[in-house]
GROMACS .gro file of C-alpha atoms in nm:
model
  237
    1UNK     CA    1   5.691   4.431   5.741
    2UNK     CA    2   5.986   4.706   5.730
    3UNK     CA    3   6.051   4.844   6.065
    4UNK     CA    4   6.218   5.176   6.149
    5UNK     CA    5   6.378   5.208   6.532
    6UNK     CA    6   6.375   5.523   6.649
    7UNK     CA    7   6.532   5.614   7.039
    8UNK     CA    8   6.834   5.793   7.122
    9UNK     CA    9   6.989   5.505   7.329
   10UNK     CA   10   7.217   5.298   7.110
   11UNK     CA   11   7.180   4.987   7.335
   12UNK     CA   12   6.809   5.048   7.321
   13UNK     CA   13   6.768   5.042   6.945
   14UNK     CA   14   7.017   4.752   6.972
   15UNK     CA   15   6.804   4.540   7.191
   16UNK     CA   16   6.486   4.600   7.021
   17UNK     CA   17   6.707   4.484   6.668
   18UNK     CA   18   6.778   4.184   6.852
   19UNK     CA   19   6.421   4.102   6.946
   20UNK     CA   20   6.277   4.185   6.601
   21UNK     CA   21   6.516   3.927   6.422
   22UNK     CA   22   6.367   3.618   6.580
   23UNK     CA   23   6.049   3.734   6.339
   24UNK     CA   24   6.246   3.686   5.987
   25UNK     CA   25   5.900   3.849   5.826
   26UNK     CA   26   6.002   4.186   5.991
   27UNK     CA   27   6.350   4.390   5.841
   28UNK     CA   28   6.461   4.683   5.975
   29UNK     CA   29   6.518   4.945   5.722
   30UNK     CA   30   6.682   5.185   5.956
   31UNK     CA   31   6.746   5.306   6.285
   32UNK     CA   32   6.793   5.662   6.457
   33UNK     CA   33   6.887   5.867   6.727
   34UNK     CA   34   6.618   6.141   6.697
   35UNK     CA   35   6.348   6.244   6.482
   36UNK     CA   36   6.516   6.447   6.267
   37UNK     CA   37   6.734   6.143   6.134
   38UNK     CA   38   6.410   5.961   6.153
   39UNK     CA   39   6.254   6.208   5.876
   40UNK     CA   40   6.533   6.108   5.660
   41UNK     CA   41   6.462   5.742   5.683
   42UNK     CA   42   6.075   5.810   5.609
   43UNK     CA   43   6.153   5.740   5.248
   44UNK     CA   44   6.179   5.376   5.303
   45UNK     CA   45   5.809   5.393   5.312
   46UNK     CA   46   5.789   5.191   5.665
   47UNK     CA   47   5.491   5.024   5.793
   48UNK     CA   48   5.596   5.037   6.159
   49UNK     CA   49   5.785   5.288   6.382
   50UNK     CA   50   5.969   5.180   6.706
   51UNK     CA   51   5.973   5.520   6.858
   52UNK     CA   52   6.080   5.625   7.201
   53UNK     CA   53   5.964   5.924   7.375
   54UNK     CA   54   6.178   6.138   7.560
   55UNK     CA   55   6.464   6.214   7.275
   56UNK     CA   56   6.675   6.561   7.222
   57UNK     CA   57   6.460   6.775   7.063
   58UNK     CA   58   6.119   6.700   6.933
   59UNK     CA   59   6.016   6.420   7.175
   60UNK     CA   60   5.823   6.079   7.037
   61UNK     CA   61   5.494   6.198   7.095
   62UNK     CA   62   5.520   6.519   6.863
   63UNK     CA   63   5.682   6.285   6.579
   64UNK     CA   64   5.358   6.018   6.610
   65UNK     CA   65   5.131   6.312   6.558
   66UNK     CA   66   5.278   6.419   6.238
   67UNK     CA   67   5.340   6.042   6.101
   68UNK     CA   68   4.953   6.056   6.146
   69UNK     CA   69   4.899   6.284   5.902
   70UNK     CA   70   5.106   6.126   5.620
   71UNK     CA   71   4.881   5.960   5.363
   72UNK     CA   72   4.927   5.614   5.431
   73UNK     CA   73   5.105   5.671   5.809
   74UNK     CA   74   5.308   5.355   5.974
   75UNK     CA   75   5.199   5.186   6.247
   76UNK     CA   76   5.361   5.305   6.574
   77UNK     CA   77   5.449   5.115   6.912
   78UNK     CA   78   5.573   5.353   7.180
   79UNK     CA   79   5.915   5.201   7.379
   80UNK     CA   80   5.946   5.449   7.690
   81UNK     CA   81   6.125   5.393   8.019
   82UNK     CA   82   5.822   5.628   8.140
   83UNK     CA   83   5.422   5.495   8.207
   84UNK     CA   84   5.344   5.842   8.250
   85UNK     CA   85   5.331   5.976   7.921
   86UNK     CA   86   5.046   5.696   7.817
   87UNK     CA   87   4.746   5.881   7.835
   88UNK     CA   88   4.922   6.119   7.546
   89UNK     CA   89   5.086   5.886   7.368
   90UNK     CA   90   4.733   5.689   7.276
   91UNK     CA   91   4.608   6.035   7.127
   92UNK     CA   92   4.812   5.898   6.838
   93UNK     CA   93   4.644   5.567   6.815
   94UNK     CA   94   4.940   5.324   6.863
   95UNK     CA   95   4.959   4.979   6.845
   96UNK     CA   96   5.092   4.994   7.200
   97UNK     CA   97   5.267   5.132   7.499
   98UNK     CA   98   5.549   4.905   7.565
   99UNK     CA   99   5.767   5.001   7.907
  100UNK     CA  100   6.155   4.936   7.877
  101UNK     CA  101   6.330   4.676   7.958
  102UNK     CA  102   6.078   4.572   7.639
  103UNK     CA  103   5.992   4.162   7.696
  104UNK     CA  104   6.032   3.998   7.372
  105UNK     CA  105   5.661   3.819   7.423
  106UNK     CA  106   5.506   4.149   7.444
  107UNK     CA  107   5.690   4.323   7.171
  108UNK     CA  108   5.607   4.001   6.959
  109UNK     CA  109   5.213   4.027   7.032
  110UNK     CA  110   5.242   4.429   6.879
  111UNK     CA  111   5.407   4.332   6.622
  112UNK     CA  112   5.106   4.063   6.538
  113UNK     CA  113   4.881   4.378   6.572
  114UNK     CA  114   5.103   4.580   6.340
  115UNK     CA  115   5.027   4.339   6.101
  116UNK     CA  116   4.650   4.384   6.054
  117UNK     CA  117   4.733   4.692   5.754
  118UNK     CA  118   4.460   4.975   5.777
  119UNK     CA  119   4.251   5.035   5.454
  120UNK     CA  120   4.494   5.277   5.310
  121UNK     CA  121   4.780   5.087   5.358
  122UNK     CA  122   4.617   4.754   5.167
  123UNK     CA  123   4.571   4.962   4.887
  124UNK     CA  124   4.934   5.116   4.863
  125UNK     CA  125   5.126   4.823   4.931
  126UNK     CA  126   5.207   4.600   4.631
  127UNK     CA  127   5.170   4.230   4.645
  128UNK     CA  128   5.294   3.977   4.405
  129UNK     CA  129   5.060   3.654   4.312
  130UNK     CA  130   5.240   3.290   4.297
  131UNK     CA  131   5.119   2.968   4.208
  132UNK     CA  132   5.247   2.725   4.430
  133UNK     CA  133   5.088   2.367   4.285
  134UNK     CA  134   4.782   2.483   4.312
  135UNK     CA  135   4.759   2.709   4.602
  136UNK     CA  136   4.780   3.091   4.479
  137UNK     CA  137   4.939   3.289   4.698
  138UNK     CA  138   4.954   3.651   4.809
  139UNK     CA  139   5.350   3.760   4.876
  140UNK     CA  140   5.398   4.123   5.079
  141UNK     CA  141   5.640   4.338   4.932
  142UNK     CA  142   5.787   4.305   5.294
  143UNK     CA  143   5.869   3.903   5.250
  144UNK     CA  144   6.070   3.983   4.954
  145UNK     CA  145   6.435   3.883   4.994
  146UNK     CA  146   6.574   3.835   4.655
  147UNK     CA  147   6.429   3.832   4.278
  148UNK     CA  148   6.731   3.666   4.027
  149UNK     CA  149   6.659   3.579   3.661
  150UNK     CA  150   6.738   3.262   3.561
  151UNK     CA  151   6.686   3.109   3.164
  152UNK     CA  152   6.341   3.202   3.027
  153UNK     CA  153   6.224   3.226   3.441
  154UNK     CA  154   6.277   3.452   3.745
  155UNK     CA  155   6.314   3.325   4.060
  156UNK     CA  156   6.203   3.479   4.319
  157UNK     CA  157   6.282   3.391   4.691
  158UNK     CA  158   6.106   3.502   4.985
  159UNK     CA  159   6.077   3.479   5.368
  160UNK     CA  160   6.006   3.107   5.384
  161UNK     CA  161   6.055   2.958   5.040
  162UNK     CA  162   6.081   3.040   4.678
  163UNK     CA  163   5.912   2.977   4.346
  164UNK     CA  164   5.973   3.047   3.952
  165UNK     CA  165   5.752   3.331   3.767
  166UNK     CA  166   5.725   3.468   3.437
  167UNK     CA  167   5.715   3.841   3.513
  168UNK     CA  168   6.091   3.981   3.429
  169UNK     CA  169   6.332   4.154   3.648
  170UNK     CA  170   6.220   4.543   3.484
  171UNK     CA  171   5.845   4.443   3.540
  172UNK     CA  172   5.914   4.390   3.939
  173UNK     CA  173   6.179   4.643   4.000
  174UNK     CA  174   5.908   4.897   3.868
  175UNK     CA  175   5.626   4.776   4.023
  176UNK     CA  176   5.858   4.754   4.356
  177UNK     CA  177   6.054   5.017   4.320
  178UNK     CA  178   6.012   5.112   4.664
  179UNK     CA  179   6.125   4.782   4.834
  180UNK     CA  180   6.354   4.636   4.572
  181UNK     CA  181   6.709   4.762   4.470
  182UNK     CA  182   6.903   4.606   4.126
  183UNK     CA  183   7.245   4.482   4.191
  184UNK     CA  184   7.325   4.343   3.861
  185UNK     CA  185   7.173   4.307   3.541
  186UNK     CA  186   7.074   3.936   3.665
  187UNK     CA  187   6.909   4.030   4.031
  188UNK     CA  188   6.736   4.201   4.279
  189UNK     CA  189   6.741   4.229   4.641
  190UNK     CA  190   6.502   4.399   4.898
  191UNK     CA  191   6.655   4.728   4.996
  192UNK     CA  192   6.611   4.674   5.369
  193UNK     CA  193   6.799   4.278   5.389
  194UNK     CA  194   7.134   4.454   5.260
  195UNK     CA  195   7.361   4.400   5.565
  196UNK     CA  196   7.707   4.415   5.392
  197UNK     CA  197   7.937   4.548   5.116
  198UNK     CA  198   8.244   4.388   5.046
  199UNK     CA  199   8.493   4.413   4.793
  200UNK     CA  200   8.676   4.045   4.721
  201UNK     CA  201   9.036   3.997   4.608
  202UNK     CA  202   8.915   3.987   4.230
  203UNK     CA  203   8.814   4.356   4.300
  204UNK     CA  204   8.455   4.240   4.245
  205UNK     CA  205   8.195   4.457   4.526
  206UNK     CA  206   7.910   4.204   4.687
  207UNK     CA  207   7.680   4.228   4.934
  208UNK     CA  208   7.579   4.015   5.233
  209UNK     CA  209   7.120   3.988   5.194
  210UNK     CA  210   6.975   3.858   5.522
  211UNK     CA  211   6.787   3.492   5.445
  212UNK     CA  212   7.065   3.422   5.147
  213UNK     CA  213   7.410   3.218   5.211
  214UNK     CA  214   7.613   3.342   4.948
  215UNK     CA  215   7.679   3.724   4.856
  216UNK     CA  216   7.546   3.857   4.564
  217UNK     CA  217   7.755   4.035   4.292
  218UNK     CA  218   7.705   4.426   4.218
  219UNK     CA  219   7.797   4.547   3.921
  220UNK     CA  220   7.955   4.861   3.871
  221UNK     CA  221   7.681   5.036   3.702
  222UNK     CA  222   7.453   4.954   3.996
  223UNK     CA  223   7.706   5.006   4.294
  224UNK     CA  224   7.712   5.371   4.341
  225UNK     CA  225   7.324   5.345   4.370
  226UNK     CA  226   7.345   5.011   4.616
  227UNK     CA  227   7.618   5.237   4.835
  228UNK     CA  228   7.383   5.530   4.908
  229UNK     CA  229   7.064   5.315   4.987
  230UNK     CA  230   7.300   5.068   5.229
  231UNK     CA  231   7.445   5.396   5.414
  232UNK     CA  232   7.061   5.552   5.387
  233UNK     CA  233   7.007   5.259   5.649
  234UNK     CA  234   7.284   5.331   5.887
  235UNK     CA  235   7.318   5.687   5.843
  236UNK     CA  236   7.157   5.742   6.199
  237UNK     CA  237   7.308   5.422   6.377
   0.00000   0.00000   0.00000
């Protein structure tokens, strides 16, 4: 599930990072400091907004109103330092009304609420079928953490495991164009786990994916692109 924090309190949006990374099923594909550097980070496609209330300038309640009227909207929890604005804030049908300090047990029962995708959302989100033994099972574009091609098989590893397919690297980087991002001719990583760019004494560039142990190499081709989606995510931090 991809996550996007909005509140104008840096130790806020800080907190609420904190809390969301003891559930490894949930990345956070940005944060920001108002709506306006929200709007920017609406292209990651997010099924869930974190969004505060009273901000500079348009305040949380006039941003849930017009994520409501995208075609497949995110679901929203409200994190406000002020019960009063509740009655309002459930015009926009959220998941919930959570008062600051935010307790991570009630933060982590929205988020299993989040979960349950509404109709339009179940048929825009891409899911890719693996056959585990012989279980089948139904991966979210949101579990994704890596997709490398190995010999005559891709491997793909997720949010709990991984497994070997036969569908190619160009097959799932279309299909998930929106949640994947090439770093080399040889893999892809989910656009949203990229937490680090380095450049090692060999003058290679690599990045650091949440749920891998070793960086990943970029290749030159693909690192201009791989730069503007990683600052995308921290443009508003």
């Amino acid at each position: 599930m991809k996550a996007l924090i909005v509140d104008d309190e840096p130790l806020a949006r800080a907190r609420l990072r904190r809390l969301l990374a003891v559930d490894p099923t949930v990345v956070v594909v940005g944060e920001a400091g108002n709506t306006r550097a929200a709007e920017t980070l609406l292209a990651a496609d997010p099924d869930l907004v974190l969004l505060d209330i009273d901000m500079p300038g348009e305040n949380g309640l006039a941003f849930a109103r017009r994520l409501r009227e995208r075609p497949v909207p995110p679901a929203i929890i409200f994190t406000t330092a002020h019960p009063q604005h509740a009655l309002d804030a459930f015009a926009s049908s959220p998941v919930d009304y959570l008062l600051k300090p935010i307790e991570a047990e009630r933060l982590l029962a929205a988020l299993q609420r989040a979960r349950q995708p509404t109709r339009a959302q179940q048929e825009q989100e891409p899911r890719l079928t693996l056959h585990i033994g012989r279980q089948t099972r139904q991966l979210a574009a949101a579990e994704l953490i890596a997709v490398l091609s190995e010999d005559k098989y891709t491997r793909v590893i997720y949010v709990g495991g991984e497994a070997l397919i036969e569908q190619s690297l160009k097959e799932l980087e279309t299909r998930f164009a929106a949640y994947l991002i090439r770093l080399h001719r040889h893999s892809l990583v989910h656009r949203g786990r990229i937490r680090a760019l380095e450049r090692g004494a060999d003058g290679q560039h690599r990045a650091r994916i949440d749920g891998l142990d070793s960086p990943l190499l970029i290749s030159r081709r693909c690192l201009p692109e791989v730069r503007a989606a990683f600052a995308g995510t921290l443009a508003a931090e």
